Amino acid sequence: MFIRLLKYNVFNGSKSELMKYISEFSKVNIVSGNPEVLYNGLYNDLLLKNFTSPSTVIIPDGIGTLLASRIVGRPVKEKIAGIEVMEDIVKKCEKKGKSIYLLGARQQVLDRCRENLKKKYPLLNISGSHNGYFDLNDCENILEDIKSSNPYAIFVAMGAPKQDIFISQNMDKLPCRIFMGVGGSFDVFAKKVKRAPKWMIALGLEWLYRVIREPSRIKRLVLIPKFLLKVIDFNKSRSKTG
Ligand code: UDP
């Protein structure tokens, strides 16, 4: 059910298999494994420890990760978009009466995201929320708020690596069952940003759509070839030693 990519195990199944798989954990961190996130992990011990821990499940998100799986000769069956997993967890929480906490984004975006989620899922219990603009090393008040609202799932939308650092630093301290870094997903639920049309998603061109809408993102694309080169190098050295 997993493929090996660099130092990571990456989930290789469908979204419904993932939902079933994560339900068996007493505590789990779901990482949207796009090239940026996985590349960051190679150069940060805290992140690497978390991403390779038995409580973390990395999902193949992003065309770069799909290409990388082909390079290592184990193409993943499907791309799993983090935002869709978030929405499936939200639906499950609404159905089962479990609460969620939203952490991240600018206050206005967060408020709109909250409102829109409540409109779409009226029975959803959002036990708390906080914007994503705070010091990661000085956030006791936020941790206390999360602890006291005791959510089943927490979604952290602060972009990489901030959201992953927050989760790595605090996963053991917080009572939540599911942790998930969801990047710009609150912007999408708030309708500040649109997801690419379905045909572009199907062709693996979501990145292109996002760059056209927000040209400043182009800088971040450099990481994809860097990541792929790393995968090629890693693969070569493994086949030499193996
Ligand atoms: N963000 C945040 N705190 C920060 C920096 C960013 O909450 O210190 C939020 C930002 O407002 C936006 C999201 O994180 O809502 C960034 O999403 P991005 O588009 O970078 O993530 P991606 O989907 O590309 O992973």
Short mmCIF file of C-alpha atoms and ligand atoms in Angstrom, two decimals:
data_model
loop_
_atom_site.label_atom_id
_atom_site.label_comp_id
_atom_site.label_asym_id
_atom_site.label_seq_id
_atom_site.Cartn_x
_atom_site.Cartn_y
_atom_site.Cartn_z
CA MET A 1 0.00 0.00 0.00
CA PHE A 2 3.11 2.25 0.03
CA ILE A 3 5.92 3.14 -2.32
CA ARG A 4 9.36 4.26 -1.24
CA LEU A 5 10.37 7.74 -2.38
CA LEU A 6 13.62 9.26 -1.08
CA LYS A 7 13.44 8.63 2.68
CA TYR A 8 9.66 8.40 2.74
CA ASN A 9 6.86 5.89 2.48
CA VAL A 10 4.17 7.36 0.26
CA PHE A 11 0.61 6.03 0.33
CA ASN A 12 -0.33 4.16 -2.83
CA GLY A 13 -4.04 3.53 -2.78
CA SER A 14 -7.33 5.25 -3.50
CA LYS A 15 -8.83 8.07 -1.44
CA SER A 16 -11.42 5.72 0.03
CA GLU A 17 -8.68 3.23 0.98
CA LEU A 18 -6.88 6.12 2.66
CA MET A 19 -9.97 7.09 4.65
CA LYS A 20 -10.29 3.52 5.89
CA TYR A 21 -6.56 3.29 6.64
CA ILE A 22 -6.42 6.47 8.73
CA SER A 23 -9.48 5.48 10.74
CA GLU A 24 -7.38 2.76 12.38
CA PHE A 25 -4.91 5.19 13.96
CA SER A 26 -5.27 6.53 17.48
CA LYS A 27 -3.37 9.62 16.28
CA VAL A 28 -2.34 10.42 12.75
CA ASN A 29 -0.75 13.21 10.76
CA ILE A 30 -1.77 13.31 7.11
CA VAL A 31 0.89 15.03 5.01
CA SER A 32 0.08 16.28 1.53
CA GLY A 33 3.30 15.08 -0.02
CA ASN A 34 3.96 17.59 -2.75
CA PRO A 35 7.56 18.21 -3.88
CA GLU A 36 7.92 21.34 -1.73
CA VAL A 37 6.87 19.58 1.47
CA LEU A 38 8.96 16.47 0.83
CA TYR A 39 12.00 18.51 -0.19
CA ASN A 40 11.77 20.63 2.99
CA GLY A 41 11.72 17.44 5.03
CA LEU A 42 15.12 16.36 3.70
CA TYR A 43 16.79 19.42 5.18
CA ASN A 44 15.02 19.73 8.51
CA ASP A 45 15.50 17.06 11.18
CA LEU A 46 12.30 17.91 13.03
CA LEU A 47 10.22 17.52 9.86
CA LEU A 48 12.08 14.41 8.71
CA LYS A 49 11.46 12.75 12.07
CA ASN A 50 7.76 13.54 11.85
CA PHE A 51 7.34 12.60 8.17
CA THR A 52 9.02 9.24 8.73
CA SER A 53 7.26 8.42 12.00
CA PRO A 54 4.71 5.58 12.17
CA SER A 55 2.00 8.15 13.02
CA THR A 56 2.37 9.97 9.71
CA VAL A 57 0.77 9.05 6.41
CA ILE A 58 2.14 10.86 3.35
CA ILE A 59 -0.24 11.12 0.44
CA PRO A 60 0.90 11.68 -3.15
CA ASP A 61 -0.23 15.23 -3.88
CA GLY A 62 1.15 17.18 -6.81
CA ILE A 63 2.28 16.26 -10.29
CA GLY A 64 5.95 16.35 -9.21
CA THR A 65 5.35 13.53 -6.72
CA LEU A 66 3.55 11.49 -9.39
CA LEU A 67 6.48 11.95 -11.77
CA ALA A 68 8.89 10.97 -9.01
CA SER A 69 6.98 7.74 -8.44
CA ARG A 70 7.47 6.92 -12.13
CA ILE A 71 11.18 7.66 -11.87
CA VAL A 72 11.55 5.09 -9.09
CA GLY A 73 9.60 2.59 -11.18
CA ARG A 74 6.58 2.40 -8.84
CA PRO A 75 3.98 4.77 -10.30
CA VAL A 76 1.33 5.58 -7.71
CA LYS A 77 -2.20 4.55 -8.63
CA GLU A 78 -3.68 7.98 -8.16
CA LYS A 79 -2.95 11.48 -7.02
CA ILE A 80 -4.76 12.27 -3.79
CA ALA A 81 -5.48 15.96 -3.33
CA GLY A 82 -5.15 17.15 0.26
CA ILE A 83 -8.16 19.44 -0.03
CA GLU A 84 -10.36 16.50 -1.04
CA VAL A 85 -9.16 14.45 1.92
CA MET A 86 -9.89 17.43 4.19
CA GLU A 87 -13.42 17.61 2.81
CA ASP A 88 -13.97 13.86 3.28
CA ILE A 89 -12.85 14.15 6.90
CA VAL A 90 -15.16 17.15 7.38
CA LYS A 91 -18.10 15.12 5.97
CA LYS A 92 -17.27 12.19 8.23
CA CYS A 93 -17.04 14.50 11.26
CA GLU A 94 -20.40 16.05 10.45
CA LYS A 95 -21.99 12.62 10.08
CA LYS A 96 -20.49 11.25 13.29
CA GLY A 97 -20.89 14.38 15.41
CA LYS A 98 -17.14 14.91 15.80
CA SER A 99 -15.61 18.36 16.03
CA ILE A 100 -12.91 20.08 14.03
CA TYR A 101 -10.54 23.02 14.66
CA LEU A 102 -9.36 25.38 11.94
CA LEU A 103 -5.92 26.89 12.36
CA GLY A 104 -4.45 29.16 9.72
CA ALA A 105 -4.95 31.83 7.07
CA ARG A 106 -5.73 35.52 7.57
CA GLN A 107 -8.57 36.27 9.98
CA GLN A 108 -11.00 37.38 7.26
CA VAL A 109 -10.32 34.29 5.15
CA LEU A 110 -10.66 32.07 8.20
CA ASP A 111 -14.02 33.64 9.12
CA ARG A 112 -15.34 33.14 5.59
CA CYS A 113 -14.01 29.60 5.45
CA ARG A 114 -15.82 28.85 8.72
CA GLU A 115 -19.07 30.38 7.47
CA ASN A 116 -18.94 28.53 4.15
CA LEU A 117 -18.18 25.19 5.79
CA LYS A 118 -21.14 25.73 8.14
CA LYS A 119 -23.39 26.55 5.18
CA LYS A 120 -22.31 23.44 3.30
CA TYR A 121 -22.26 21.14 6.36
CA PRO A 122 -24.87 22.60 8.75
CA LEU A 123 -24.39 19.97 11.43
CA LEU A 124 -20.62 20.33 11.49
CA ASN A 125 -19.21 21.20 14.89
CA ILE A 126 -16.33 23.67 14.49
CA SER A 127 -15.10 23.75 18.05
CA GLY A 128 -12.59 26.53 17.51
CA SER A 129 -10.37 28.43 15.13
CA HIS A 130 -7.39 30.77 15.08
CA ASN A 131 -5.67 32.64 12.28
CA GLY A 132 -2.24 31.51 11.09
CA TYR A 133 -0.25 34.61 11.91
CA PHE A 134 1.55 33.94 15.17
CA ASP A 135 4.98 32.96 16.47
CA LEU A 136 5.42 29.19 16.43
CA ASN A 137 7.63 29.45 19.50
CA ASP A 138 5.20 31.57 21.47
CA CYS A 139 1.75 30.08 21.02
CA GLU A 140 0.83 28.60 24.42
CA ASN A 141 -2.52 30.45 24.34
CA ILE A 142 -3.42 28.79 21.03
CA LEU A 143 -2.38 25.36 22.27
CA GLU A 144 -4.55 25.90 25.37
CA ASP A 145 -7.49 26.92 23.19
CA ILE A 146 -7.11 23.77 21.07
CA LYS A 147 -6.78 21.56 24.16
CA SER A 148 -9.87 23.03 25.78
CA SER A 149 -11.99 22.70 22.63
CA ASN A 150 -10.78 19.10 22.26
CA PRO A 151 -11.37 18.66 18.51
CA TYR A 152 -11.29 15.29 16.77
CA ALA A 153 -9.46 16.76 13.76
CA ILE A 154 -7.31 19.85 13.33
CA PHE A 155 -6.61 21.37 9.93
CA VAL A 156 -3.56 23.61 9.77
CA ALA A 157 -3.48 26.00 6.81
CA MET A 158 -0.28 28.00 7.13
CA GLY A 159 1.66 26.82 4.07
CA ALA A 160 4.87 24.78 4.08
CA PRO A 161 6.97 24.48 6.16
CA LYS A 162 5.18 26.51 8.87
CA GLN A 163 2.18 24.21 9.12
CA ASP A 164 4.39 21.10 9.21
CA ILE A 165 6.61 22.60 11.89
CA PHE A 166 3.55 23.45 14.00
CA ILE A 167 2.27 19.88 13.73
CA SER A 168 5.69 18.31 14.38
CA GLN A 169 6.21 20.46 17.47
CA ASN A 170 2.76 19.98 18.94
CA MET A 171 1.26 16.69 17.82
CA ASP A 172 2.21 14.97 21.09
CA LYS A 173 0.88 17.80 23.23
CA LEU A 174 -2.57 18.01 21.63
CA PRO A 175 -5.50 15.65 22.10
CA CYS A 176 -6.65 15.60 18.43
CA ARG A 177 -6.95 12.29 16.55
CA ILE A 178 -6.29 13.69 13.09
CA PHE A 179 -3.75 16.38 12.16
CA MET A 180 -3.51 17.65 8.65
CA GLY A 181 -1.58 20.48 6.99
CA VAL A 182 -3.82 21.82 4.24
CA GLY A 183 -1.87 24.73 2.67
CA GLY A 184 -4.15 27.12 0.83
CA SER A 185 -7.35 25.09 1.37
CA PHE A 186 -9.00 27.67 3.66
CA ASP A 187 -8.57 30.21 0.82
CA VAL A 188 -10.49 27.81 -1.43
CA PHE A 189 -13.31 27.20 1.10
CA ALA A 190 -13.47 30.96 1.70
CA LYS A 191 -13.83 31.34 -2.09
CA LYS A 192 -10.87 33.71 -2.16
CA VAL A 193 -9.09 31.32 -4.51
CA LYS A 194 -10.65 28.93 -7.01
CA ARG A 195 -9.44 25.41 -7.66
CA ALA A 196 -8.44 24.70 -11.26
CA PRO A 197 -11.16 23.41 -13.59
CA LYS A 198 -11.66 19.63 -13.50
CA TRP A 199 -10.06 19.07 -16.91
CA MET A 200 -6.87 20.82 -15.78
CA ILE A 201 -6.78 18.79 -12.56
CA ALA A 202 -7.26 15.60 -14.63
CA LEU A 203 -4.32 16.53 -16.89
CA GLY A 204 -2.08 17.27 -13.90
CA LEU A 205 -2.06 20.99 -14.70
CA GLU A 206 -3.36 22.41 -11.43
CA TRP A 207 0.09 23.98 -10.81
CA LEU A 208 -0.15 25.87 -14.14
CA TYR A 209 -3.57 27.25 -13.25
CA ARG A 210 -2.28 28.46 -9.89
CA VAL A 211 0.75 30.13 -11.47
CA ILE A 212 -1.45 31.92 -14.02
CA ARG A 213 -3.71 33.20 -11.23
CA GLU A 214 -0.84 34.06 -8.87
CA PRO A 215 2.34 34.65 -10.95
CA SER A 216 4.42 35.10 -7.78
CA ARG A 217 4.11 31.33 -7.27
CA ILE A 218 6.47 30.73 -10.18
CA LYS A 219 9.48 30.92 -7.83
CA ARG A 220 8.15 27.92 -5.95
CA LEU A 221 8.05 25.79 -9.11
CA VAL A 222 11.86 25.66 -9.19
CA LEU A 223 11.57 23.16 -6.40
CA ILE A 224 9.94 20.56 -8.66
CA PRO A 225 13.02 19.94 -10.88
CA LYS A 226 15.26 20.17 -7.81
CA PHE A 227 13.14 17.52 -6.12
CA LEU A 228 13.13 15.29 -9.21
CA LEU A 229 16.93 15.51 -9.52
CA LYS A 230 17.19 14.49 -5.89
CA VAL A 231 14.94 11.49 -6.58
CA ILE A 232 17.08 10.49 -9.60
CA ASP A 233 20.33 10.80 -7.58
CA PHE A 234 18.88 8.92 -4.63
CA ASN A 235 17.65 6.16 -6.91
CA LYS A 236 21.03 5.84 -8.64
CA SER A 237 22.93 5.58 -5.37
CA ARG A 238 20.46 3.00 -4.05
CA SER A 239 20.74 0.82 -7.12
CA LYS A 240 24.57 0.98 -6.83
CA THR A 241 24.54 -0.07 -3.17
CA GLY A 242 21.64 -2.49 -3.59
N1 UDP B 1 -0.40 31.49 6.03
C1 UDP B 1 -0.57 31.55 7.39
N2 UDP B 1 0.46 31.96 8.16
C2 UDP B 1 1.67 32.30 7.64
C3 UDP B 1 1.86 32.20 6.24
C4 UDP B 1 0.80 31.79 5.46
O1 UDP B 1 -1.64 31.24 7.89
O2 UDP B 1 2.56 32.65 8.41
C5 UDP B 1 -1.53 31.07 5.20
C6 UDP B 1 -1.87 31.99 4.07
O3 UDP B 1 -2.68 33.07 4.54
C7 UDP B 1 -2.61 31.07 3.12
C8 UDP B 1 -1.87 29.74 3.35
O4 UDP B 1 -1.20 29.85 4.58
O5 UDP B 1 -3.96 30.95 3.53
C9 UDP B 1 -0.77 29.50 2.32
O6 UDP B 1 -1.16 28.71 1.43
P1 UDP B 1 -0.26 28.37 0.17
O7 UDP B 1 -1.05 28.80 -1.01
O8 UDP B 1 1.13 28.87 0.32
O9 UDP B 1 -0.21 26.80 0.32
P2 UDP B 1 -0.20 25.65 -0.76
O10 UDP B 1 -1.62 25.32 -1.03
O11 UDP B 1 0.58 26.16 -1.92
O12 UDP B 1 0.54 24.56 0.00
#
